[in-house]
CSV table of C-alpha atoms in Angstrom, one decimal:
chain,number,residue,atom,x,y,z
A,25,UNK,CA,12.3,-13.9,12.2
A,26,UNK,CA,15.4,-11.4,12.3
A,27,UNK,CA,17.3,-11.4,16.0
A,28,UNK,CA,17.8,-7.5,14.9
A,29,UNK,CA,16.3,-4.6,13.5
A,30,UNK,CA,16.6,-4.1,9.8
A,31,UNK,CA,15.5,-1.7,7.2
A,32,UNK,CA,12.5,-3.2,5.6
A,33,UNK,CA,12.2,-2.3,1.6
A,34,UNK,CA,9.3,-2.3,-0.7
A,35,UNK,CA,9.0,-1.8,-4.5
A,36,UNK,CA,6.0,0.2,-5.9
A,37,UNK,CA,6.1,0.1,-9.8
A,38,UNK,CA,4.0,2.6,-11.5
A,39,UNK,CA,3.7,1.2,-14.7
A,40,UNK,CA,3.2,4.2,-17.6
A,41,UNK,CA,2.7,6.8,-14.7
A,42,UNK,CA,0.7,7.5,-11.9
A,43,UNK,CA,-0.5,10.6,-10.3
A,44,UNK,CA,2.6,13.3,-10.6
A,45,UNK,CA,3.9,11.6,-13.6
A,46,UNK,CA,1.7,11.6,-16.3
A,47,UNK,CA,4.3,11.8,-18.9
A,48,UNK,CA,6.5,8.9,-17.6
A,49,UNK,CA,5.3,6.5,-20.0
A,50,UNK,CA,7.7,8.9,-22.6
A,51,UNK,CA,10.6,7.1,-21.0
A,52,UNK,CA,11.7,4.7,-24.0
A,53,UNK,CA,12.5,2.2,-21.3
A,54,UNK,CA,8.9,1.8,-20.3
A,55,UNK,CA,6.5,0.0,-22.8
A,56,UNK,CA,3.6,1.6,-23.7
A,57,UNK,CA,1.6,-1.2,-22.6
A,58,UNK,CA,3.9,-1.5,-19.3
A,59,UNK,CA,0.8,-1.5,-17.0
A,60,UNK,CA,-0.8,-4.3,-18.5
A,61,UNK,CA,2.3,-6.3,-19.3
A,62,UNK,CA,2.5,-9.1,-17.1
A,63,UNK,CA,6.5,-9.3,-18.6
A,64,UNK,CA,7.2,-5.8,-17.6
A,65,UNK,CA,5.9,-6.6,-14.1
A,66,UNK,CA,7.9,-9.7,-13.9
A,67,UNK,CA,11.2,-7.4,-14.6
A,68,UNK,CA,10.4,-5.5,-12.1
A,69,UNK,CA,9.9,-8.0,-9.5
A,70,UNK,CA,13.0,-10.1,-10.1
A,71,UNK,CA,15.0,-6.8,-10.0
A,72,UNK,CA,13.6,-6.1,-6.8
A,73,UNK,CA,13.9,-9.9,-5.6
A,74,UNK,CA,17.3,-9.9,-6.4
A,75,UNK,CA,17.9,-6.7,-4.5
A,76,UNK,CA,16.3,-8.6,-1.3
A,77,UNK,CA,13.8,-6.5,-0.7
A,78,UNK,CA,10.6,-7.6,1.6
A,79,UNK,CA,8.0,-7.3,-1.2
A,80,UNK,CA,6.6,-5.7,-4.2
A,81,UNK,CA,3.5,-3.6,-3.9
A,82,UNK,CA,0.5,-2.9,-6.3
A,83,UNK,CA,-1.8,-0.1,-6.1
A,84,UNK,CA,-5.2,0.3,-7.3
A,85,UNK,CA,-8.4,2.2,-7.8
A,86,UNK,CA,-11.8,1.3,-9.5
A,87,UNK,CA,-12.8,4.6,-11.0
A,88,UNK,CA,-11.3,6.6,-13.8
A,89,UNK,CA,-12.0,10.0,-16.1
A,90,UNK,CA,-10.2,11.1,-19.1
A,91,UNK,CA,-7.8,13.1,-17.0
A,92,UNK,CA,-6.8,10.3,-14.9
A,93,UNK,CA,-2.8,9.1,-15.0
A,94,UNK,CA,-2.1,6.9,-17.7
A,95,UNK,CA,-1.4,3.7,-15.4
A,96,UNK,CA,-5.0,4.2,-13.8
A,97,UNK,CA,-6.3,4.1,-17.5
A,98,UNK,CA,-5.2,0.8,-18.2
A,99,UNK,CA,-4.1,-1.8,-15.6
A,100,UNK,CA,-4.1,-5.2,-14.3
A,101,UNK,CA,-6.4,-6.3,-11.4
A,102,UNK,CA,-3.8,-6.6,-8.5
A,103,UNK,CA,-4.5,-10.2,-7.2
A,104,UNK,CA,-4.5,-11.7,-10.8
A,105,UNK,CA,-1.2,-9.9,-11.3
A,106,UNK,CA,0.0,-10.9,-7.9
A,107,UNK,CA,-0.9,-14.7,-9.0
A,108,UNK,CA,1.0,-14.6,-12.0
A,109,UNK,CA,4.0,-13.1,-10.0
A,110,UNK,CA,3.9,-15.9,-7.5
A,111,UNK,CA,5.1,-18.4,-10.2
A,112,UNK,CA,7.6,-16.0,-11.4
A,113,UNK,CA,9.3,-15.1,-8.2
A,114,UNK,CA,10.5,-17.3,-5.2
A,115,UNK,CA,11.0,-14.9,-2.1
A,116,UNK,CA,9.5,-11.7,-2.4
A,117,UNK,CA,6.5,-10.7,-0.8
A,118,UNK,CA,3.5,-9.7,-3.1
A,119,UNK,CA,1.1,-7.1,-1.9
A,120,UNK,CA,-1.9,-5.6,-3.5
A,121,UNK,CA,-4.6,-3.4,-2.6
A,122,UNK,CA,-8.2,-4.0,-2.5
A,123,UNK,CA,-11.4,-2.1,-1.1
A,124,UNK,CA,-13.4,-3.2,1.6
A,125,UNK,CA,-16.1,-1.0,0.6
A,126,UNK,CA,-16.9,-2.7,-2.8
A,127,UNK,CA,-15.7,-6.4,-2.2
A,128,UNK,CA,-17.8,-9.1,-0.7
A,129,UNK,CA,-16.0,-10.5,2.2
A,130,UNK,CA,-16.0,-14.5,1.5
A,131,UNK,CA,-15.1,-13.5,-2.0
A,132,UNK,CA,-12.2,-11.5,-1.5
A,133,UNK,CA,-10.8,-13.6,1.6
A,134,UNK,CA,-10.6,-16.5,-0.5
A,135,UNK,CA,-8.9,-14.8,-3.2
A,136,UNK,CA,-6.2,-13.4,-0.9
A,137,UNK,CA,-5.7,-16.9,0.9
A,138,UNK,CA,-5.3,-18.5,-2.7
A,139,UNK,CA,-2.7,-16.2,-3.4
A,140,UNK,CA,-1.2,-16.9,0.0
A,141,UNK,CA,-1.0,-20.3,-0.8
A,142,UNK,CA,0.2,-19.8,-4.5
A,143,UNK,CA,3.1,-18.0,-3.3
A,144,UNK,CA,4.2,-20.1,-0.4
A,145,UNK,CA,3.0,-17.3,2.4
A,146,UNK,CA,4.3,-14.3,0.8
A,147,UNK,CA,0.8,-12.5,0.1
A,148,UNK,CA,-0.1,-9.2,1.8
A,149,UNK,CA,-3.3,-7.0,1.4
A,150,UNK,CA,-3.5,-3.4,1.6
A,151,UNK,CA,-6.9,-2.6,3.1
A,152,UNK,CA,-8.5,0.5,1.4
A,153,UNK,CA,-11.9,2.2,1.8
A,154,UNK,CA,-12.1,3.7,-1.2
A,155,UNK,CA,-11.3,7.7,-1.7
A,156,UNK,CA,-12.5,7.7,-5.4
A,157,UNK,CA,-16.3,8.5,-4.8
A,158,UNK,CA,-17.2,7.9,-8.0
A,159,UNK,CA,-16.1,4.3,-7.6
A,160,UNK,CA,-19.8,3.9,-5.9
A,161,UNK,CA,-21.3,4.4,-9.2
A,162,UNK,CA,-19.3,1.3,-11.0
A,163,UNK,CA,-20.9,-0.9,-8.0
A,164,UNK,CA,-24.8,0.4,-8.4
A,165,UNK,CA,-24.8,3.1,-5.4
A,166,UNK,CA,-25.8,6.7,-6.1
A,167,UNK,CA,-23.4,7.9,-3.7
A,168,UNK,CA,-20.1,6.6,-1.7
A,169,UNK,CA,-20.3,5.6,2.0
A,170,UNK,CA,-19.7,8.3,4.3
A,171,UNK,CA,-16.6,8.0,6.6
A,172,UNK,CA,-18.0,6.3,9.5
A,173,UNK,CA,-19.4,3.9,7.3
A,174,UNK,CA,-16.2,3.2,5.3
A,175,UNK,CA,-14.3,2.8,8.2
A,176,UNK,CA,-16.5,0.9,10.4
A,177,UNK,CA,-17.2,-1.7,7.4
A,178,UNK,CA,-13.2,-2.0,6.9
A,179,UNK,CA,-12.6,-2.7,10.7
A,180,UNK,CA,-15.5,-5.6,10.9
A,181,UNK,CA,-14.0,-6.7,7.2
A,182,UNK,CA,-10.7,-7.4,8.6
A,183,UNK,CA,-11.5,-9.1,11.8
A,184,UNK,CA,-13.9,-11.3,9.7
A,185,UNK,CA,-11.2,-12.2,7.3
A,186,UNK,CA,-8.8,-13.3,10.0
A,187,UNK,CA,-11.6,-15.6,11.6
A,188,UNK,CA,-12.2,-17.0,7.9
A,189,UNK,CA,-8.5,-18.1,7.4
A,190,UNK,CA,-8.8,-19.6,10.9
A,191,UNK,CA,-11.7,-22.0,9.3
A,192,UNK,CA,-9.5,-25.0,9.2
A,193,UNK,CA,-6.9,-25.8,12.3
A,194,UNK,CA,-3.6,-26.6,10.8
A,195,UNK,CA,-3.9,-30.4,11.2
A,196,UNK,CA,-7.4,-30.6,10.1
A,197,UNK,CA,-6.6,-32.5,6.9
A,198,UNK,CA,-5.6,-36.0,8.0
A,199,UNK,CA,-5.4,-37.6,4.2
A,200,UNK,CA,-4.9,-41.2,5.8
A,201,UNK,CA,-5.2,-43.6,2.7
A,202,UNK,CA,-5.2,-46.5,5.4
A,203,UNK,CA,-8.0,-45.5,7.4
A,204,UNK,CA,-9.9,-43.2,4.4
A,205,UNK,CA,-10.1,-40.4,6.6
A,206,UNK,CA,-9.4,-37.3,4.7
A,207,UNK,CA,-10.6,-34.7,7.2
A,208,UNK,CA,-11.2,-34.2,10.9
A,209,UNK,CA,-14.2,-32.7,10.9
A,210,UNK,CA,-14.2,-31.4,14.6
A,211,UNK,CA,-10.9,-29.5,13.0
A,212,UNK,CA,-13.4,-27.3,10.5
A,213,UNK,CA,-15.1,-24.4,12.0
A,214,UNK,CA,-18.3,-22.9,11.0
A,215,UNK,CA,-17.9,-19.1,11.5
A,216,UNK,CA,-21.8,-17.7,11.8
A,217,UNK,CA,-20.3,-14.5,11.6
A,218,UNK,CA,-23.6,-11.6,11.8
A,219,UNK,CA,-22.1,-8.1,12.0
A,220,UNK,CA,-23.2,-4.7,11.8
A,221,UNK,CA,-22.2,-4.6,8.0
A,222,UNK,CA,-21.5,-8.3,7.1
A,223,UNK,CA,-23.3,-11.5,7.5
A,224,UNK,CA,-21.0,-15.0,6.8
A,225,UNK,CA,-21.8,-18.3,7.7
A,226,UNK,CA,-18.5,-19.8,6.7
A,227,UNK,CA,-16.4,-21.8,6.7
A,228,UNK,CA,-14.0,-20.6,4.3
A,229,UNK,CA,-12.8,-23.8,2.0
A,230,UNK,CA,-9.2,-23.2,2.3
A,231,UNK,CA,-6.5,-24.1,4.7
A,232,UNK,CA,-4.1,-21.5,5.9
A,233,UNK,CA,-0.6,-21.0,4.1
A,234,UNK,CA,2.9,-21.1,5.8
A,235,UNK,CA,2.7,-17.5,7.3
A,236,UNK,CA,-0.9,-18.3,8.8
A,237,UNK,CA,-2.8,-15.0,7.5
A,238,UNK,CA,-1.7,-12.7,4.6
A,239,UNK,CA,0.1,-9.7,6.2
A,240,UNK,CA,-2.4,-6.5,6.2
A,241,UNK,CA,-1.4,-3.2,5.5
A,242,UNK,CA,-3.1,-0.1,5.6
A,243,UNK,CA,-2.3,3.6,4.3
A,244,UNK,CA,-5.1,5.9,5.9
A,245,UNK,CA,-3.9,9.1,7.2
A,246,UNK,CA,-7.3,10.5,8.6
A,247,UNK,CA,-7.8,10.2,12.6
A,248,UNK,CA,-10.3,7.3,11.5
A,249,UNK,CA,-7.7,5.6,9.1
A,250,UNK,CA,-4.6,5.9,11.8
A,251,UNK,CA,-6.9,4.2,14.1
A,252,UNK,CA,-7.8,1.1,11.6
A,253,UNK,CA,-4.0,1.2,10.8
A,254,UNK,CA,-3.3,1.0,14.7
A,255,UNK,CA,-5.8,-1.6,15.5
A,256,UNK,CA,-5.4,-4.1,12.2
A,257,UNK,CA,-2.6,-2.9,10.5
A,258,UNK,CA,0.7,-4.9,10.2
A,259,UNK,CA,2.6,-2.9,7.7
A,260,UNK,CA,1.6,0.8,7.2
A,261,UNK,CA,1.9,2.6,4.3
A,262,UNK,CA,2.3,6.6,4.6
A,263,UNK,CA,4.0,9.6,3.2
A,264,UNK,CA,6.5,12.1,5.2
A,265,UNK,CA,8.2,14.9,3.9
A,266,UNK,CA,11.0,15.0,6.2
A,267,UNK,CA,12.2,13.4,9.8
A,268,UNK,CA,10.2,15.2,12.3
A,269,UNK,CA,6.7,14.4,10.3
A,270,UNK,CA,7.8,11.0,9.8
A,271,UNK,CA,8.6,10.4,14.0
A,272,UNK,CA,5.4,12.2,14.6
A,273,UNK,CA,3.2,9.8,12.4
A,274,UNK,CA,5.6,6.9,13.7
A,275,UNK,CA,5.1,7.9,17.2
A,276,UNK,CA,1.6,8.2,16.9
A,277,UNK,CA,0.9,4.9,15.2
A,278,UNK,CA,2.7,2.9,17.4
A,279,UNK,CA,1.2,4.8,20.9
A,280,UNK,CA,-2.2,4.3,19.7
A,281,UNK,CA,-1.6,0.6,18.9
A,282,UNK,CA,-0.1,0.2,22.4
A,283,UNK,CA,-2.4,2.2,24.7
A,284,UNK,CA,-5.7,2.3,22.5
A,285,UNK,CA,-5.7,-1.5,21.2
A,286,UNK,CA,-3.4,-3.2,23.4
A,287,UNK,CA,-1.0,-4.5,20.7
A,288,UNK,CA,3.1,-4.6,20.8
A,289,UNK,CA,4.1,-1.6,18.7
A,290,UNK,CA,6.9,-3.6,17.1
A,291,UNK,CA,4.2,-5.6,15.2
A,292,UNK,CA,3.6,-2.4,13.1
A,293,UNK,CA,6.1,-1.8,10.1
A,294,UNK,CA,5.9,1.7,9.2
A,295,UNK,CA,7.4,2.2,5.7
A,296,UNK,CA,6.6,5.5,4.1
A,297,UNK,CA,7.0,5.9,0.3
A,298,UNK,CA,10.2,7.8,-1.0
A,299,UNK,CA,11.0,8.9,-4.4
A,300,UNK,CA,14.5,8.1,-4.9
A,301,UNK,CA,17.1,9.8,-7.7
A,302,UNK,CA,20.7,8.0,-8.1
A,303,UNK,CA,23.4,9.9,-10.0
A,304,UNK,CA,27.1,9.5,-10.2
A,305,UNK,CA,27.5,12.8,-7.8
A,306,UNK,CA,25.0,14.6,-5.8
A,307,UNK,CA,24.9,17.4,-8.2
A,308,UNK,CA,24.0,15.3,-11.2
A,309,UNK,CA,21.3,13.4,-9.3
A,310,UNK,CA,19.6,16.9,-8.3
A,311,UNK,CA,19.9,17.9,-12.1
A,312,UNK,CA,18.3,14.3,-13.2
A,313,UNK,CA,15.4,15.2,-10.3
A,314,UNK,CA,14.9,18.7,-11.7
A,315,UNK,CA,14.2,17.5,-15.3
A,316,UNK,CA,12.4,14.7,-14.3
A,317,UNK,CA,10.1,16.8,-12.4
A,318,UNK,CA,9.5,19.1,-15.3
A,319,UNK,CA,8.8,16.5,-17.8
A,320,UNK,CA,6.7,14.1,-15.7
A,321,UNK,CA,4.5,16.8,-13.9
A,322,UNK,CA,3.4,19.6,-16.3
A,323,UNK,CA,1.0,22.1,-14.8
A,324,UNK,CA,-1.6,20.7,-17.5
A,325,UNK,CA,-1.2,17.6,-16.0
A,326,UNK,CA,-1.3,18.7,-12.4
A,327,UNK,CA,-5.0,20.9,-13.2
A,328,UNK,CA,-6.4,17.6,-14.9
A,329,UNK,CA,-5.8,15.3,-11.6
A,330,UNK,CA,-6.2,18.3,-9.6
A,331,UNK,CA,-9.9,17.1,-8.9
A,332,UNK,CA,-9.2,13.9,-7.5
A,333,UNK,CA,-9.2,14.3,-3.7
A,334,UNK,CA,-12.6,16.8,-4.6
A,335,UNK,CA,-14.5,13.3,-5.7
A,336,UNK,CA,-12.6,13.8,-9.3
A,337,UNK,CA,-14.4,17.1,-9.5
A,338,UNK,CA,-13.7,19.3,-13.0
A,339,UNK,CA,-11.6,22.2,-12.1
A,340,UNK,CA,-11.0,22.8,-15.5
A,341,UNK,CA,-14.1,24.8,-15.8
A,342,UNK,CA,-13.2,27.6,-13.5
A,343,UNK,CA,-11.4,30.5,-14.4
A,344,UNK,CA,-7.8,29.9,-13.3
A,345,UNK,CA,-7.1,33.5,-12.0
A,346,UNK,CA,-10.3,33.9,-10.0
A,347,UNK,CA,-10.2,33.2,-6.3
A,348,UNK,CA,-10.3,29.3,-5.4
A,349,UNK,CA,-13.7,27.7,-5.3
A,350,UNK,CA,-13.7,27.2,-1.6
A,351,UNK,CA,-17.1,25.9,-2.1
A,352,UNK,CA,-15.8,22.7,-4.2
A,353,UNK,CA,-14.4,21.0,-0.9
A,354,UNK,CA,-18.3,19.8,-0.7
A,355,UNK,CA,-17.3,17.6,-3.6
A,356,UNK,CA,-14.9,15.9,-1.7
A,357,UNK,CA,-17.0,15.1,1.5
A,358,UNK,CA,-17.0,11.2,0.5
A,359,UNK,CA,-13.7,11.0,-1.1
A,360,UNK,CA,-9.8,11.9,0.0
A,361,UNK,CA,-11.5,14.6,2.3
A,362,UNK,CA,-8.4,15.0,4.3
A,363,UNK,CA,-6.4,15.8,1.2
A,364,UNK,CA,-9.2,18.4,-0.1
A,365,UNK,CA,-9.8,20.0,3.3
A,366,UNK,CA,-6.0,20.8,3.4
A,367,UNK,CA,-5.5,21.8,-0.1
A,368,UNK,CA,-8.7,24.2,0.5
A,369,UNK,CA,-7.7,25.9,3.7
A,370,UNK,CA,-4.3,26.5,2.4
A,371,UNK,CA,-5.6,28.3,-0.4
A,372,UNK,CA,-8.2,30.1,1.6
A,373,UNK,CA,-5.5,31.2,4.0
A,374,UNK,CA,-3.2,32.7,1.3
A,375,UNK,CA,-5.9,34.3,-0.8
A,376,UNK,CA,-4.7,32.1,-4.0
A,377,UNK,CA,-6.3,32.0,-7.2
A,378,UNK,CA,-7.2,28.4,-8.7
A,379,UNK,CA,-4.0,28.5,-11.1
A,380,UNK,CA,-1.7,29.4,-7.6
A,381,UNK,CA,-3.5,26.6,-5.9
A,382,UNK,CA,-2.6,24.1,-8.8
A,383,UNK,CA,1.0,25.3,-8.7
A,384,UNK,CA,1.0,24.9,-5.0
A,385,UNK,CA,0.4,21.0,-5.2
A,386,UNK,CA,2.8,21.1,-8.3
A,387,UNK,CA,5.4,22.7,-6.6
A,388,UNK,CA,8.6,21.0,-7.0
A,389,UNK,CA,9.9,19.7,-3.2
A,390,UNK,CA,13.0,18.2,-3.7
A,391,UNK,CA,13.2,14.5,-2.1
A,392,UNK,CA,15.5,13.9,0.6
A,393,UNK,CA,16.6,10.9,-1.4
A,394,UNK,CA,18.7,12.4,-4.0
A,395,UNK,CA,22.2,12.0,-4.5
A,396,UNK,CA,25.1,9.6,-5.0
A,397,UNK,CA,24.7,5.9,-4.2
A,398,UNK,CA,26.2,6.8,-0.8
A,399,UNK,CA,24.2,10.0,-0.2
A,400,UNK,CA,20.7,7.9,-0.8
A,401,UNK,CA,22.3,5.4,1.6
A,402,UNK,CA,23.1,7.6,4.1
A,403,UNK,CA,19.7,9.2,3.9
A,404,UNK,CA,17.8,6.0,4.3
A,405,UNK,CA,19.8,5.3,7.3
A,406,UNK,CA,19.6,8.7,9.1
A,407,UNK,CA,15.4,8.2,8.9
A,408,UNK,CA,15.6,4.6,10.0
A,409,UNK,CA,17.9,5.3,12.8
A,410,UNK,CA,15.6,8.6,13.7
A,411,UNK,CA,12.7,6.1,14.4
A,412,UNK,CA,10.9,7.8,11.4
A,413,UNK,CA,10.0,4.6,9.9
A,414,UNK,CA,11.0,0.9,10.0
A,415,UNK,CA,11.6,1.0,6.1
A,416,UNK,CA,10.7,2.7,2.8
A,417,UNK,CA,8.7,2.0,-0.2
A,418,UNK,CA,10.6,2.8,-3.0
A,419,UNK,CA,8.7,4.0,-6.1
A,420,UNK,CA,9.7,2.6,-9.4
A,421,UNK,CA,9.3,5.3,-12.0
A,422,UNK,CA,12.6,5.3,-14.6
A,423,UNK,CA,13.8,1.7,-14.5
A,424,UNK,CA,17.3,2.7,-15.0
A,425,UNK,CA,17.1,4.7,-11.7
A,426,UNK,CA,15.7,1.8,-9.9
A,427,UNK,CA,18.1,-0.6,-11.5
A,428,UNK,CA,20.8,2.0,-10.0
A,429,UNK,CA,19.0,1.4,-6.5
A,430,UNK,CA,19.0,-2.2,-6.7
A,431,UNK,CA,22.7,-2.3,-7.6
A,432,UNK,CA,24.6,0.8,-5.7
A,433,UNK,CA,22.7,1.8,-3.0
A,434,UNK,CA,21.1,-1.7,-1.7
A,435,UNK,CA,24.8,-3.2,-1.6
A,436,UNK,CA,26.2,-0.2,0.7
A,437,UNK,CA,23.3,-0.9,3.1
A,438,UNK,CA,24.2,-4.3,3.2
A,439,UNK,CA,27.9,-3.8,4.0
A,440,UNK,CA,26.5,-1.6,6.9
A,441,UNK,CA,24.9,-4.5,8.2
A,442,UNK,CA,21.5,-2.8,8.2
A,443,UNK,CA,19.9,-4.5,5.4
A,444,UNK,CA,19.7,-8.5,4.7
A,445,UNK,CA,22.7,-9.7,2.2
A,446,UNK,CA,20.2,-12.7,1.0
A,447,UNK,CA,17.0,-13.9,2.3
A,448,UNK,CA,16.7,-15.6,5.7
A,449,UNK,CA,13.1,-16.2,5.2
A,450,UNK,CA,10.5,-17.7,2.7
A,451,UNK,CA,7.2,-15.8,3.8
A,452,UNK,CA,6.6,-12.3,4.0
A,453,UNK,CA,6.2,-12.2,7.5
A,454,UNK,CA,9.6,-13.6,8.0
A,455,UNK,CA,11.0,-11.0,5.8
A,456,UNK,CA,9.0,-8.5,8.1
A,457,UNK,CA,9.8,-10.1,11.7
A,458,UNK,CA,6.2,-10.5,12.1
A,459,UNK,CA,4.9,-13.6,14.2
A,460,UNK,CA,2.5,-16.1,12.6
A,461,UNK,CA,-0.9,-15.8,14.0
A,462,UNK,CA,-1.7,-18.4,16.6
A,463,UNK,CA,-5.0,-20.5,14.8
A,464,UNK,CA,-8.0,-19.1,17.2
A,465,UNK,CA,-9.4,-22.8,17.5
A,466,UNK,CA,-6.2,-24.4,17.8
A,467,UNK,CA,-5.5,-21.7,20.8
A,468,UNK,CA,-9.0,-22.7,22.4
A,469,UNK,CA,-8.4,-26.5,22.0
A,470,UNK,CA,-5.1,-26.3,23.7
A,471,UNK,CA,-6.4,-23.8,26.5
A,472,UNK,CA,-9.4,-26.4,27.4
A,473,UNK,CA,-6.8,-29.1,27.5
A,474,UNK,CA,-4.9,-27.2,30.3
A,475,UNK,CA,-5.4,-28.1,33.4
């Protein structure tokens, strides 16, 4: 592990365009099928690896409507995609989103463990509870789980996953041809888990990877989401508009981890998502930012995707110039409720119409990470030194812009000694400065042998 604090960097590819960037696919550098093209994802991953990024992060959801962003309408399943990328890359971490609401623990834990082995210990799991309420209807349910159930399942799921990944002690497979002993059976462990939400006998038919377990990431922002991140998260994905907000979140998560869950706060790596625009000058970068915003997020697109936190409720049916229909908040009760509630409260407090509310969500908020390469590097270091974060997840939107970040901003960070000049580890845990989890059965055996 690195002996001094370093900035961490993740790359988040949006393919043909996610929320807020419905027309990103019009960029001639982006293939129309980018979101299902392994060649395109490989190109982005290799570029990020050339820049010594810690990880590439693949987002996911499993419910769409005709109004969903292009990248959501047609994209590859994360763990399948990352397994392919594992064979094309050699160092960069591979993090994928997988829900605890609509997966069987044994099956998902095995798939994640397989990715970890295929990649030589570079896998990460972004734990989500699924905010798109309509996903439930794709799994035979009439309605989505309530918040308590969603987060209760997630907590138990992660603890169960870690127990399954320890099914074999690290030296369980003897593979001694002379004695004919393949497995030391005393070092294979049945789980027999019977919890509130899941029952799994085990053991998992898979050994641990060089990093022990895949790294667990989490991105919830509600009180329950923050507790989940503080209790089980090792990497935290978040969003912050400025340094004060970033520091408040950073301090809250680290404090919860230490005081509420007895964890070492340095074992949570907090990485907000950021939008970066690099230009020859600060002025040129701001001009590019404004043009991209006007092109990528039109009012029509904003109205179409406005209903997502409200359980994809269709807001196109309302009079745009009538008062915002506050009663629609109920549609978000089992979706992204924290976000839906904030939007509703703001609209009611300001007496906005639906049009004004949509415009407010579309309102162009200038990113802090826009400017010349030196300006962008300065701002990254400023946030990091202020302890508003431990690193950043850089959105990969326009490919030429991401190339400029890798080729022009990263070298400045390297020259300043705040970012690695080359990889000094082979696993994702190594990149992030996280310890390898001790196998619980090996630990118990060692404790029993101690006088």
